[in-house]
XYZ file of C-alpha atoms in Angstrom:
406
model
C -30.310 -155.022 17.665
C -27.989 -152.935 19.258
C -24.073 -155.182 19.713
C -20.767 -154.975 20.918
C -18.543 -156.530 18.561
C -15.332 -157.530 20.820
C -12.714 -157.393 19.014
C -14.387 -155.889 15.930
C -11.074 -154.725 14.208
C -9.634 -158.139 13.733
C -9.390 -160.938 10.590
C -13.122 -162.194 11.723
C -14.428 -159.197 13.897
C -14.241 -156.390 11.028
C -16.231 -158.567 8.205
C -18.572 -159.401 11.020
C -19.010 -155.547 11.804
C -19.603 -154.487 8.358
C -22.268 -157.593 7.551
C -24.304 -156.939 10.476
C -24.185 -153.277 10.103
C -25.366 -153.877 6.750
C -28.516 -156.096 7.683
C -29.860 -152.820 9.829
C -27.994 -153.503 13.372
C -26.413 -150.773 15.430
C -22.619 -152.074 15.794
C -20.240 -150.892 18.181
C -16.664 -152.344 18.267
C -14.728 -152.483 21.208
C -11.585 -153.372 20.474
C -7.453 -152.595 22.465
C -6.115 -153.071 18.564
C -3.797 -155.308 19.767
C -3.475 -157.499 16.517
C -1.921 -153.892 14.812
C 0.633 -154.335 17.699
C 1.404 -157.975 17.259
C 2.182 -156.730 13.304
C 4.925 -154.370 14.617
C 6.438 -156.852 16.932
C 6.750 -159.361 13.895
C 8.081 -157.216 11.785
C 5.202 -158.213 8.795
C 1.945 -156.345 7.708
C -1.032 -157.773 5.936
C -0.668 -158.370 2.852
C -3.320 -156.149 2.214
C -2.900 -152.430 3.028
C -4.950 -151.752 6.025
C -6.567 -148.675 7.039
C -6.734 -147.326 10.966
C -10.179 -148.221 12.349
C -11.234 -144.567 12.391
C -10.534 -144.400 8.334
C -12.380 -147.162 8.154
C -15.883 -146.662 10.138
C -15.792 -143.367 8.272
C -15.496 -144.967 4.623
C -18.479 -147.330 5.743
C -20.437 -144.790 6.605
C -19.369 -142.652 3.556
C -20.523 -145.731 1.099
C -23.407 -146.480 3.404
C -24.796 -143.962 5.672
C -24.636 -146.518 8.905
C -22.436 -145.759 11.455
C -20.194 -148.562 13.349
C -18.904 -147.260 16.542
C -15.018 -147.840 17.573
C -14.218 -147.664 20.971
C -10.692 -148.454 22.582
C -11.006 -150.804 25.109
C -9.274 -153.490 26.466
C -11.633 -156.115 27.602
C -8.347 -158.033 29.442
C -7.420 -155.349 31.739
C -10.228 -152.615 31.447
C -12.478 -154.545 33.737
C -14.286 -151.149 35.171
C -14.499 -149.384 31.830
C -15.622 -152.270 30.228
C -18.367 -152.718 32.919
C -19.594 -149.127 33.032
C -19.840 -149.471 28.797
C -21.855 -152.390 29.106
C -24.130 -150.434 31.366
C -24.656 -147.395 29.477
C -25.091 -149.135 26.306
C -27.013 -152.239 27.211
C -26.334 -154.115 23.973
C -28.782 -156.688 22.542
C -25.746 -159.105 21.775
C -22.497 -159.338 22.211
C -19.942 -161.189 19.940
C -16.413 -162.415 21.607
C -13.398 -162.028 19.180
C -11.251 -160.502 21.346
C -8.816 -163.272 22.063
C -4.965 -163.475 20.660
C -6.361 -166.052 17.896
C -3.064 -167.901 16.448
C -1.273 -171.391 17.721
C 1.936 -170.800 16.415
C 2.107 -167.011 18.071
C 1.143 -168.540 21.642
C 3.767 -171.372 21.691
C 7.044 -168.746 20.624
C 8.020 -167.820 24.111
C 7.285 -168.626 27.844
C 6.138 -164.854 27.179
C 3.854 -165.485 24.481
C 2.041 -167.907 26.292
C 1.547 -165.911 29.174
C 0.311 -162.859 26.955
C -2.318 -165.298 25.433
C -3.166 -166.866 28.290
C -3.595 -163.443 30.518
C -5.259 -162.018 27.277
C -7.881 -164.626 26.180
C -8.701 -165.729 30.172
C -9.069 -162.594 31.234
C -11.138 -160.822 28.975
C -13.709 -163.514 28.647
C -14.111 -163.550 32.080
C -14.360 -159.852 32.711
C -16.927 -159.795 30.408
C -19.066 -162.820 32.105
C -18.272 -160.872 35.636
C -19.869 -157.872 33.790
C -22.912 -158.871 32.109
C -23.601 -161.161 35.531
C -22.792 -157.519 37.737
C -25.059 -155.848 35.573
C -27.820 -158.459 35.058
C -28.072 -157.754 31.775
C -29.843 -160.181 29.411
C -27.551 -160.039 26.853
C -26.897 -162.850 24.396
C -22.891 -163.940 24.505
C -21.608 -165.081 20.891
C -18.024 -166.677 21.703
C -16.119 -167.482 18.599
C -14.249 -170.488 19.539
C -12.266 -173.412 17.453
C -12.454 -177.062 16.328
C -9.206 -177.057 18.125
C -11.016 -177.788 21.646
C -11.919 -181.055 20.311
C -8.287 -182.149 19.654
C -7.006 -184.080 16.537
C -6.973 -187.682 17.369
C -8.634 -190.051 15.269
C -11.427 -191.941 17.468
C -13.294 -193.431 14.293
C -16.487 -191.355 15.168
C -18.096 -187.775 14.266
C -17.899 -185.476 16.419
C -20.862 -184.055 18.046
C -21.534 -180.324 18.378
C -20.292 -179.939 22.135
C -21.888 -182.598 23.674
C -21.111 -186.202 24.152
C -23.936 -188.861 24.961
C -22.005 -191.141 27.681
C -23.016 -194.371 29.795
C -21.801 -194.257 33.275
C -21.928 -197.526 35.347
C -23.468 -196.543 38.730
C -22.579 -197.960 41.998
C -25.551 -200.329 41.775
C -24.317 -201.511 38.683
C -26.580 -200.079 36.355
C -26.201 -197.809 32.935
C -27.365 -194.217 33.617
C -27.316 -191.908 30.293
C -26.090 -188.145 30.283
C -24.399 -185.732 28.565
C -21.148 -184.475 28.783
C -19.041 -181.649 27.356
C -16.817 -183.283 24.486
C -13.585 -184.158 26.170
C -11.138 -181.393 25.306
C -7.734 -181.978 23.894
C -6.028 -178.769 23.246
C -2.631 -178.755 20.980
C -1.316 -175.534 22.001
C -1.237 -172.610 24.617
C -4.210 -170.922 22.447
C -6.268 -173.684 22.082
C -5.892 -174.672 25.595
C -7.408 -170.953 26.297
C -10.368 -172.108 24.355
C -10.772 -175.028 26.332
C -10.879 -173.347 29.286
C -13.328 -170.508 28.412
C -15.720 -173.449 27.557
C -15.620 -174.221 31.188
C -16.082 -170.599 32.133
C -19.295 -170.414 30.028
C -20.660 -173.820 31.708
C -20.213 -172.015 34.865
C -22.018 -168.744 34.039
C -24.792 -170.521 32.115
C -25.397 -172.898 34.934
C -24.731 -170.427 37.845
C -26.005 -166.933 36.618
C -28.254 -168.124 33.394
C -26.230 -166.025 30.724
C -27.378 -166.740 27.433
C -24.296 -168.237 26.103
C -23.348 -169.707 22.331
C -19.945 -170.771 21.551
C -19.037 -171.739 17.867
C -16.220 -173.953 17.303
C -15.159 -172.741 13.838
C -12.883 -174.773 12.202
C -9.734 -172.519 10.039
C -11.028 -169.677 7.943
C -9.939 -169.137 4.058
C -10.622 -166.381 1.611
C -10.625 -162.805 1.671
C -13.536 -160.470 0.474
C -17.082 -160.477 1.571
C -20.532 -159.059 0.111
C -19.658 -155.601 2.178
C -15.606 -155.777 2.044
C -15.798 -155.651 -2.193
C -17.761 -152.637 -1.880
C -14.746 -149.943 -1.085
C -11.249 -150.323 -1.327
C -10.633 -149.044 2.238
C -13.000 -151.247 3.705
C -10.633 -154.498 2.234
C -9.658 -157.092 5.170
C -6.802 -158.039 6.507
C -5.078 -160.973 4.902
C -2.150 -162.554 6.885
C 0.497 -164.637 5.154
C 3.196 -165.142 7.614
C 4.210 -168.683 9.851
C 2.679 -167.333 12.617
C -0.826 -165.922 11.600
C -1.509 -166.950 7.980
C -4.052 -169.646 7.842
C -2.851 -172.676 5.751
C -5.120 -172.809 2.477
C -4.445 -168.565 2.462
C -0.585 -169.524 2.794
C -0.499 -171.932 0.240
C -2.281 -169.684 -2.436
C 0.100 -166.285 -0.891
C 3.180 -168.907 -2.024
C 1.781 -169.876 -4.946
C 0.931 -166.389 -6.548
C 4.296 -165.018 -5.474
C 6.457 -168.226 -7.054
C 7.704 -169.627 -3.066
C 7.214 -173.098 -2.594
C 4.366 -174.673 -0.516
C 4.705 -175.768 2.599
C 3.959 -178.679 3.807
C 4.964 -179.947 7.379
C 5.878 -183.623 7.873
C 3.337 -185.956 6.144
C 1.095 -183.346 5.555
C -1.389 -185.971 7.020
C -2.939 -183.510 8.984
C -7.126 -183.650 8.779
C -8.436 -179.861 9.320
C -11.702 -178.457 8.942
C -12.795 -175.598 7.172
C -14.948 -172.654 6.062
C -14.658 -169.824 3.673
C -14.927 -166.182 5.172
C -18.450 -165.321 3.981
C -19.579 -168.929 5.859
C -18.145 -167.481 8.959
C -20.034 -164.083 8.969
C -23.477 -165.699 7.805
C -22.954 -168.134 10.503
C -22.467 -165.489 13.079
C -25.826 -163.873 12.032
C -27.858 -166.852 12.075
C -26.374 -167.975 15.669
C -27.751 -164.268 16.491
C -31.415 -165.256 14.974
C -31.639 -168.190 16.874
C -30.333 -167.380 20.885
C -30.074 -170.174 23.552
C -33.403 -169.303 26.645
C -32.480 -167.935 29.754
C -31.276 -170.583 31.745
C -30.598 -173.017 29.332
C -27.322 -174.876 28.838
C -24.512 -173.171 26.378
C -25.505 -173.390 22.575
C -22.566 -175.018 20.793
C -22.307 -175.413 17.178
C -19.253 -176.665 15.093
C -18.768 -173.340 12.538
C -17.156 -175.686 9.980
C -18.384 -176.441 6.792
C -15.618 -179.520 5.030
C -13.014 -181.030 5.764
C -9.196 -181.503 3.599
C -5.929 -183.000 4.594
C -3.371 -180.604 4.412
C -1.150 -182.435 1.653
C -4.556 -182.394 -0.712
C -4.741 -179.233 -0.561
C -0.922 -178.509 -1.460
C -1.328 -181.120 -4.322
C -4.459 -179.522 -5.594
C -3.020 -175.901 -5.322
C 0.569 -177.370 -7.118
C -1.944 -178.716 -9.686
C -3.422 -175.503 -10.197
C -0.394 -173.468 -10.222
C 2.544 -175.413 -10.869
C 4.001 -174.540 -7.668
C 6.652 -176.696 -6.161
C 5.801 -178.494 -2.878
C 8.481 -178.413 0.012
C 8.141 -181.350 2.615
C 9.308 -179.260 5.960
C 9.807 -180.693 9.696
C 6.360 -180.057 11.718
C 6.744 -177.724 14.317
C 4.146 -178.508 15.688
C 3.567 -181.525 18.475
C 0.489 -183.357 16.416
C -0.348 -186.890 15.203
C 1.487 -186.991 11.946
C -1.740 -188.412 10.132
C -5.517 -188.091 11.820
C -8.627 -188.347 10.744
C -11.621 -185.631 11.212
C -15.179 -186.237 10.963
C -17.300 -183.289 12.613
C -21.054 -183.231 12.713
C -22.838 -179.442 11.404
C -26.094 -180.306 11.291
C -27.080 -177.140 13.072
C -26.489 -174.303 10.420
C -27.059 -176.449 7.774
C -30.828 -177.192 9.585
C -31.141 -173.009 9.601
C -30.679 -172.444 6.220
C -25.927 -172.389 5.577
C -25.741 -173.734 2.065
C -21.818 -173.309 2.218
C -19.426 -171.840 -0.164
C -17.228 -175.022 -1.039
C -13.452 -174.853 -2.329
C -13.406 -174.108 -5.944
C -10.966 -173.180 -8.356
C -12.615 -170.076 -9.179
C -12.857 -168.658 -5.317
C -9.033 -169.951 -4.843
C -8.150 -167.964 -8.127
C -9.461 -164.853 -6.706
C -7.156 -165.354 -3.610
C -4.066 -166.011 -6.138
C -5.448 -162.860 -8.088
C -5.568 -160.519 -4.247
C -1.959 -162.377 -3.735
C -0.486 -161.307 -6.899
C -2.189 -157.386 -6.526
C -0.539 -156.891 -3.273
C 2.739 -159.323 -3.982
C 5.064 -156.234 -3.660
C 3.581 -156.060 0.179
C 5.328 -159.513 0.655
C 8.266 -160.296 3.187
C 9.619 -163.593 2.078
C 11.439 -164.294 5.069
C 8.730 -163.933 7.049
C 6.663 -166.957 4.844
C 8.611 -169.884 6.748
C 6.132 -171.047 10.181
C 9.190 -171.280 12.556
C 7.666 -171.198 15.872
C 8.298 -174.878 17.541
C 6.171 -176.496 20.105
C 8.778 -177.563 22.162
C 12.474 -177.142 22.192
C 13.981 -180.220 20.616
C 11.470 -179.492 18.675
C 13.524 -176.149 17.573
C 16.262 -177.336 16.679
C 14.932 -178.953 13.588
C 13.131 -175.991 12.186
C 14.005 -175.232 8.641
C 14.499 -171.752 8.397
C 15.006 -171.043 4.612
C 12.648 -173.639 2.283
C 13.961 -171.702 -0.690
C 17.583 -172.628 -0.101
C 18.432 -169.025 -0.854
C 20.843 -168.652 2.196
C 24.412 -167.785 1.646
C 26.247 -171.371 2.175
C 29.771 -171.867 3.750
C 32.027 -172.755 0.546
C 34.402 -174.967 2.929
């Protein structure tokens, strides 16, 4: 198949690119390279040295002799030049990374959340408005989150999208439907999510684009079959408050001697699935496309679930790192539970790559490589949901700061 990776440059998008290039497809990333920009306004790199996306498509093609396309685009406010690609290229597929993809980065500022919010919006809608313009019968992969669903404990799995419901008619009787899964977003990003959920109902219903959206749940690990292969083609691997994944965090801490992490109770339930899950589920959601006209495909891209303070304990266990017991800054439940249906990719074949000590070493043994790469002070997650909120951010869990001697 010929398709558009969107966003193809970023923590999901590149490993995508180079997995599907690899099984015989002709990829062509279109991508603003915003997340590079994001790096320079933090002040913090990947921990892993990074190539330009040119450097990149060339050593793939070097090591391979398939060619992924780059093309600088940006999907949020490029509506026309995004359109009149989409019409010369007619892609088979399209896959939808190219949102602003971390919580803690979209609640910093009131500017923050209107970047995401413009960003995310936007170019998932100018892409709908295009492939409807066009009528092109492309299939739409969205890359979504468990976040959608919210984090309250209801005492029941939840279902891949949709919810069967009773509703008492007028006449008093029972009629049965389904409904999309009450959303219950916990930040400015997630809320984005939410609300491109709606916009695919819409376009599904109204224009019958062929529309999945996978609701992954938070992504850990590093290499892939097809990232191992050159040392140039390595992914990105973010550590910091704002962008580093928790499990990834934890194991950056512990290979460079900081201590973990862990905000308030640590009660929090999250799902999760290793990198090489994500990209094989990506490829089977490909294999198997909604019809024409049919509602939106929805699967929950998760594969187990940990609570946060397990996962600290286990990691302390394995490395005799300290644990530090933080203020949240985030607005959350301090303890939830989190039971999430996946019958759907296990049904087409996922047999999942589980946590084990021997993948988390290999994370500890990338952490300690690239250690020198490390900006402590950029380790703490200091962004704050809410103001009061704020003020009880610590700044400094290794007590390292200078201290007034009065």
């Amino acid at each position: 198949m010929k398709i558009a990776v969107m966003g193809g440059d970023g923590f999901i998008g590149w490993p995508t690119s180079l997995h599907l290039s690899d099984a015989g497809h002709d990829i062509h990333i279109l991508d603003n390279l915003s997340r590079r920009w994001i790096d320079t306004e933090l002040g913090v790199q990947s921990l892993t040295p990074m190539d330009s996306i040119q450097e990149r498509t060339r050593i793939w093609h070097a090591e391979t002799g398939r060619r992924i396309h780059f093309n600088l685009i940006d999907l949020a406010k490029d509506y026309e030049l995004l359109k009149n690609w989409l019409s010369e290229h007619r892609p088979d597929a399209v896959i939808h990374f190219a949102e602003q993809r971390a919580a803690p980065y979209s609640m910093k500022s009131d500017r923050h959340k209107n970047y995401t919010v413009n960003n995310n919006v936007s170019a998932t809608h100018n892409l709908l408005n295009a492939l409807t313009e066009l009528n092109l019968d492309t299939h739409l992969i969205h890359l979504g989150t468990m976040g959608v669903y919210g984090y309250s404990t209801v005492g029941a799995a939840i279902p891949e999208g949709y919810l069967p419901v009773g509703i008492e008619t007028a006449g008093g009787e029972t009629v049965s439907q389904e409904i999309l899964y009450p959303s219950n977003p916990g930040s400015i990003y997630h809320m984005t999510k939410c609300l491109d959920q709606l916009l695919f109902q819409f376009y599904a219903r109204n224009d019958g684009l062929r529309i999945t959206d996978l609701h992954q749940g938070i992504v850990w690990g590093t290499h892939t079959e097809q990232t191992r292969r050159h040392t140039q083609l390595i992914n990105r691997f973010d550590y910091d408050g704002d962008y580093g994944t928790v499990l990834n965090r934890f194991l950056i801490q512990a290979a460079i001697g900081y201590p973990l992490t862990v905000h308030g109770t640590g009660g929090q339930t999250r799902a999760f699935i290793h990198i090489q899950d994500s990209v094989r589920c990506i490829e089977l959601a490909l294999k198997n496309p909604p019809a024409r006209g049919a509602r939106v495909e929805i699967f929950n891209q998760m594969t187990e679930t940990h609570r946060v303070r397990d996962l600290a304990e286990m990691i302390a266990r394995m490395s005799g790192a300290k644990i530090a017991w933080l203020p949240n800054p985030r607005k959350e439940a301090a303890e939830n539970e989190l039971i999430v249906r996946n019958e759907k990719f296990r049904d087409l074949g996922l047999e999942p790559i589980t946590l084990e000590a021997g993948l988390l070493g290999e994370i500890v043994d990338v952490a300690k490589k690239f250690a020198y790469r490390v900006d402590r002070s950029r380790v703490p997650a200091v962004s704050a949901w809410t103001k009061d909120i704020a003020a009880t951010i610590n700044h400094d869990p290794e007590g390292k700061r200078l201290k007034s001697v009065s």
